[in-house]
PDB file of C-alpha atoms in Angstrom:
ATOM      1  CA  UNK A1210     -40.019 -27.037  16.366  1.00 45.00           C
ATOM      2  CA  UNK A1211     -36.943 -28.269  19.190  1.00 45.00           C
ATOM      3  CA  UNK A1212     -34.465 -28.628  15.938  1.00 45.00           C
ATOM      4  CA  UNK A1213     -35.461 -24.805  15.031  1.00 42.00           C
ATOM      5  CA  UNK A1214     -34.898 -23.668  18.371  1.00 41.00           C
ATOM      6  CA  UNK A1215     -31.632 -25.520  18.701  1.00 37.00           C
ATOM      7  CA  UNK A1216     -30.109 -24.213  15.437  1.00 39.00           C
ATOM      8  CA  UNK A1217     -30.771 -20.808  16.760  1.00 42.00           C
ATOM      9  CA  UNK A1218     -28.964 -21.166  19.581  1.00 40.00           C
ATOM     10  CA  UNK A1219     -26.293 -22.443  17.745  1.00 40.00           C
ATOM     11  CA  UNK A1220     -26.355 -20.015  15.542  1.00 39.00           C
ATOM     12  CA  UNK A1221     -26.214 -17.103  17.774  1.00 40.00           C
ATOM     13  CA  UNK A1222     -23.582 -18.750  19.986  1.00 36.00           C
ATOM     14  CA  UNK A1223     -21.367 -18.771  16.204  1.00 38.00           C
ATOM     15  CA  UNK A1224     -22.493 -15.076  15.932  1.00 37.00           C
ATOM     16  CA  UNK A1225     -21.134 -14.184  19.577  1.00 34.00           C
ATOM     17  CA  UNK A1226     -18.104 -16.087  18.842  1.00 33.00           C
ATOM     18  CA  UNK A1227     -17.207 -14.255  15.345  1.00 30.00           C
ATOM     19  CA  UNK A1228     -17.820 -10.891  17.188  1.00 31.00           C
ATOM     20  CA  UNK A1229     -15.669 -11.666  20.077  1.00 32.00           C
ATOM     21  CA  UNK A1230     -12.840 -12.732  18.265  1.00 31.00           C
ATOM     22  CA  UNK A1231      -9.818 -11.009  18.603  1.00 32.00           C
ATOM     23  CA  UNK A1232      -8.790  -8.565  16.343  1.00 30.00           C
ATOM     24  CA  UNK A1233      -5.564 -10.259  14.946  1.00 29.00           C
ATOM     25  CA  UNK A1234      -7.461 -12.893  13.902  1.00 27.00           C
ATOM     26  CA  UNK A1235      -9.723 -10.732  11.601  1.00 28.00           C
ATOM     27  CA  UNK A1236      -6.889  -8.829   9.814  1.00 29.00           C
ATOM     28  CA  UNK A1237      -4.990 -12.247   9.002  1.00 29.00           C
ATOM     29  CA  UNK A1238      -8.647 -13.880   7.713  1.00 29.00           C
ATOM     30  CA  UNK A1239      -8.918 -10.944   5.336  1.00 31.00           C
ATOM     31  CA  UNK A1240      -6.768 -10.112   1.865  1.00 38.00           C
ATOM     32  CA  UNK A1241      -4.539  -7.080   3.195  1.00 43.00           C
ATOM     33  CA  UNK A1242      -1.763  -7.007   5.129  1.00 45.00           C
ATOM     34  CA  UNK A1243      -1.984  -7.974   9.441  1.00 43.00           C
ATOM     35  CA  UNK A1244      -2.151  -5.013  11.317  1.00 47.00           C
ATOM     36  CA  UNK A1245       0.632  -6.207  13.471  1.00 49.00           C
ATOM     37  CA  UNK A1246       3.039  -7.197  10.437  1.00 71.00           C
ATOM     38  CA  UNK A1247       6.465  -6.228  11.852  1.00 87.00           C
ATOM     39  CA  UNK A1248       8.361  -2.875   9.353  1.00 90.00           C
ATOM     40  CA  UNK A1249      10.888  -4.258   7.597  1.00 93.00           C
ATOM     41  CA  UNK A1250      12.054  -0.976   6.976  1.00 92.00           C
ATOM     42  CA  UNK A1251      11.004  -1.224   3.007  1.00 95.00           C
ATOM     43  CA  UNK A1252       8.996   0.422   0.347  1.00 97.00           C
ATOM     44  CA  UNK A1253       7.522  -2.423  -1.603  1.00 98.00           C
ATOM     45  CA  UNK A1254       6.151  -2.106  -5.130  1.00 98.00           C
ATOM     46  CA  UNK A1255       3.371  -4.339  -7.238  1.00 98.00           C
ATOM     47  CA  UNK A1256       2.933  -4.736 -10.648  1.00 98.00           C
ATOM     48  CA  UNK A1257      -1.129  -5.549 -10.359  1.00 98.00           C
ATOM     49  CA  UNK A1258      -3.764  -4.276  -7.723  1.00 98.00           C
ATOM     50  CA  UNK A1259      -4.033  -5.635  -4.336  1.00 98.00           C
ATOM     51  CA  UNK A1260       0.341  -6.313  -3.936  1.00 97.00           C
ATOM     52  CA  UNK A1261      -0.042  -9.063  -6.651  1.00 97.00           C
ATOM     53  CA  UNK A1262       3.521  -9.713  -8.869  1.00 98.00           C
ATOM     54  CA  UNK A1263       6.089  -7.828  -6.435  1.00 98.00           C
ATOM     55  CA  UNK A1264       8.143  -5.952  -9.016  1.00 98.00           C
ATOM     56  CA  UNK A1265      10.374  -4.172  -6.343  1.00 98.00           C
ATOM     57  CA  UNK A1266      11.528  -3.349  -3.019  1.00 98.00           C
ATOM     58  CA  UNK A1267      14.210  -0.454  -1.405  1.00 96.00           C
ATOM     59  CA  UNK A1268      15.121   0.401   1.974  1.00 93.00           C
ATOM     60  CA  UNK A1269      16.665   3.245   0.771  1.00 92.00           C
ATOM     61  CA  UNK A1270      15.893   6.231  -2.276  1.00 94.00           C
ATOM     62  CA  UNK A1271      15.265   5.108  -5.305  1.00 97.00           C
ATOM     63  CA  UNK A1272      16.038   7.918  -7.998  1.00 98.00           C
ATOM     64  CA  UNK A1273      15.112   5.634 -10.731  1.00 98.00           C
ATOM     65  CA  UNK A1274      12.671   2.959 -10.337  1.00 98.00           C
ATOM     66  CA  UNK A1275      14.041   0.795 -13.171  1.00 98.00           C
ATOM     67  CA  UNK A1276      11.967  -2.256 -14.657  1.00 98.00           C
ATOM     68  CA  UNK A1277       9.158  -0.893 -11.890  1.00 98.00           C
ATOM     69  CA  UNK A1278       9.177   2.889 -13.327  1.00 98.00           C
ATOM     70  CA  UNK A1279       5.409   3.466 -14.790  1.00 98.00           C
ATOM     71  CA  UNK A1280       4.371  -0.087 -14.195  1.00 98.00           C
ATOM     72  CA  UNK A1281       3.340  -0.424 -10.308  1.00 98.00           C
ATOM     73  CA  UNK A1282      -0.168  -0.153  -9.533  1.00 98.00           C
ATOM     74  CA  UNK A1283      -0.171  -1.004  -5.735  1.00 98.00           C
ATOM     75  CA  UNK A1284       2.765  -0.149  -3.319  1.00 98.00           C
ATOM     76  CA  UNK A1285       3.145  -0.752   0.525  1.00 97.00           C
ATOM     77  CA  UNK A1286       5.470   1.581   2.580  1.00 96.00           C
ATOM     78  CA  UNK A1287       6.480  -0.700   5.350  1.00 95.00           C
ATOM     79  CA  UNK A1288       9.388   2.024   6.477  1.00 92.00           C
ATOM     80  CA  UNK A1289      10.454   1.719  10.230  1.00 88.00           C
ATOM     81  CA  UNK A1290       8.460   4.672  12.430  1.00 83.00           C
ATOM     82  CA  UNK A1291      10.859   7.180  13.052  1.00 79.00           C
ATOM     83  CA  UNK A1292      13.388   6.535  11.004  1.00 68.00           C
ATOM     84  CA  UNK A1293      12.892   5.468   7.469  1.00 71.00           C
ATOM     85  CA  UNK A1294       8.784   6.357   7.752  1.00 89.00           C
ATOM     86  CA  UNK A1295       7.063   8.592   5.051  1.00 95.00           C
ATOM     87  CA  UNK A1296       8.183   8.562   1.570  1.00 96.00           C
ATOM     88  CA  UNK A1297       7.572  10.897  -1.342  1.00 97.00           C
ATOM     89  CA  UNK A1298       6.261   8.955  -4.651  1.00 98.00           C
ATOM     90  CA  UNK A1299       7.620  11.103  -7.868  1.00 98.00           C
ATOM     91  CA  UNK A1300       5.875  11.774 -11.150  1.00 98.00           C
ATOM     92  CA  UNK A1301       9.459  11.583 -12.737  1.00 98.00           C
ATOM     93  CA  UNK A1302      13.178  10.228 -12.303  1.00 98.00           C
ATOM     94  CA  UNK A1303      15.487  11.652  -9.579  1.00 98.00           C
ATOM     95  CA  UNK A1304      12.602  12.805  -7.657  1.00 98.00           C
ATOM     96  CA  UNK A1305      11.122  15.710  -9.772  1.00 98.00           C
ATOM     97  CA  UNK A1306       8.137  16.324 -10.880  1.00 98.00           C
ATOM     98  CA  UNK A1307       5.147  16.488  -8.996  1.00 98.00           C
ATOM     99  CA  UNK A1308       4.999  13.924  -5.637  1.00 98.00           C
ATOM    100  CA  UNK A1309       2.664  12.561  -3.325  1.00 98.00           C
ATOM    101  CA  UNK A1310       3.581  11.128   0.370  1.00 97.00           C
ATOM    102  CA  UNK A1311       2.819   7.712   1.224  1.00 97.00           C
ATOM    103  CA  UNK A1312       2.635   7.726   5.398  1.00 95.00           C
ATOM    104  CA  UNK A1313       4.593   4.959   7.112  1.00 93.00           C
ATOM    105  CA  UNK A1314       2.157   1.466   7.549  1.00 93.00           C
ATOM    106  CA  UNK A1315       0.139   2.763   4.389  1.00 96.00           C
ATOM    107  CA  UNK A1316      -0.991   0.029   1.706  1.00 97.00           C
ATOM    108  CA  UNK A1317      -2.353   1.294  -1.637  1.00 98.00           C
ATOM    109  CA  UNK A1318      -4.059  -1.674  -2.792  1.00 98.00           C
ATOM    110  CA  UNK A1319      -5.231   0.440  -6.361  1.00 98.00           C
ATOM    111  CA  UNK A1320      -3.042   3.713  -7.224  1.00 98.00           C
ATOM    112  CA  UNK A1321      -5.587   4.559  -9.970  1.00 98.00           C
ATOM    113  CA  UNK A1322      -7.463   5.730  -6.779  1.00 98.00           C
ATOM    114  CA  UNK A1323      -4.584   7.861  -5.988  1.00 98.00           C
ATOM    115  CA  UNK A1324      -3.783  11.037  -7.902  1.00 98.00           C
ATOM    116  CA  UNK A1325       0.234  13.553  -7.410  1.00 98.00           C
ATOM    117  CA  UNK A1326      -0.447  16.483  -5.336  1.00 98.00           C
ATOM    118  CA  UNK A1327      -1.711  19.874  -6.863  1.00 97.00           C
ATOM    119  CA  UNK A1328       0.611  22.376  -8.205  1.00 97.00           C
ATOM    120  CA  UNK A1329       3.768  19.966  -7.164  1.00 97.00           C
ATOM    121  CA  UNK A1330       5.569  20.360 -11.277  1.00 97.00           C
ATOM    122  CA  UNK A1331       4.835  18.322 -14.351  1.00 98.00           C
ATOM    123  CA  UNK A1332       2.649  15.132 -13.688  1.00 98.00           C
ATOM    124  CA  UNK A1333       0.002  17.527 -11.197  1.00 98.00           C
ATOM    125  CA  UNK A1334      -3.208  15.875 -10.489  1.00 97.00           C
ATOM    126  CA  UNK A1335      -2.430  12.389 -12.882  1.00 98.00           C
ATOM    127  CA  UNK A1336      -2.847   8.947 -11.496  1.00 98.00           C
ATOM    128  CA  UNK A1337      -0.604   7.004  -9.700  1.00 98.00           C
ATOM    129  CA  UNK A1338      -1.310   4.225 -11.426  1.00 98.00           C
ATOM    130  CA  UNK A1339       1.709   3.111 -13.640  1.00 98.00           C
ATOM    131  CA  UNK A1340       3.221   6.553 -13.147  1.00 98.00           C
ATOM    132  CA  UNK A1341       5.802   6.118 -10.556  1.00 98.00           C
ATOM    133  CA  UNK A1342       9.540   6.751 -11.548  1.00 98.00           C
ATOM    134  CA  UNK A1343      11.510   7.501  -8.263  1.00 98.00           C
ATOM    135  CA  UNK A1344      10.732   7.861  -4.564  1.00 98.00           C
ATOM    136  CA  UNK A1345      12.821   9.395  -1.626  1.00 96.00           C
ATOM    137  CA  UNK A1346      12.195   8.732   2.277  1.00 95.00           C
ATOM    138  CA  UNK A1347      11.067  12.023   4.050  1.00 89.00           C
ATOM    139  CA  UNK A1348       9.502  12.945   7.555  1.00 73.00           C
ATOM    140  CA  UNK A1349       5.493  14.233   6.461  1.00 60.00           C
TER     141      UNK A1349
END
């Protein structure tokens, strides 16, 4: 009966201890990005779900996405605040068709979760999800 006893205690102390941990800690432990990663000013584009097989990166507009055009199917705009923040994702090349904004710190770990704004032009309402040609920094 003492051994029970003493591996409850131990066990709540471990419970206390997880709880009271700071917060920095938890966002590193799990599989997105730490809250306090540092903008690099960038919007980054994946191949697979979850940022797996970066295809791309661009500080700046991309009117053509290239190699990553239809193919991305998470993204992470890690644009500066204030500056190079929100972006518009575009349905087609040279920013046409119809968009959706991305806000600055935003991860998309699965676009097929995502859809293009209504009534935006040609691509309304469709998935993300390998349907991505151009993108263009913008204030939300």
């Amino acid at each position: 009966m003492k051994i029970k006893r003493v591996m409850a205690l131990a066990m709540a102390v471990a419970a206390v201890a997880v709880m009271n941990a700071p917060a920095t800690q938890a966002a590193e432990a799990g599989p997105t990005v730490p809250l306090a990663a540092a903008a690099d000013g960038k919007l980054h584009v994946y191949y697979d779900f979850n940022r797996s097989r970066h295809c791309a990166s661009w500080e700046g507009y991309s009117s053509d996405w290239g190699k990553c055009r239809n193919e991305v199917s998470s993204l992470w705009n890690n644009g500066y605040p204030g500056g190079h923040d929100d972006v518009w994702v575009y349905w087609g090349r040279n920013h046409s068709g119809a968009h959706r904004g991305v806000h600055n710190g935003v991860v998309l770990n699965n676009l097929r979760q995502w859809t293009f704004d209504a009534n935006t032009g040609r691509g309304s309402g469709e998935v993300l999800d390998n349907n991505i040609s151009s993108h263009k920094w913008t204030a939300l």
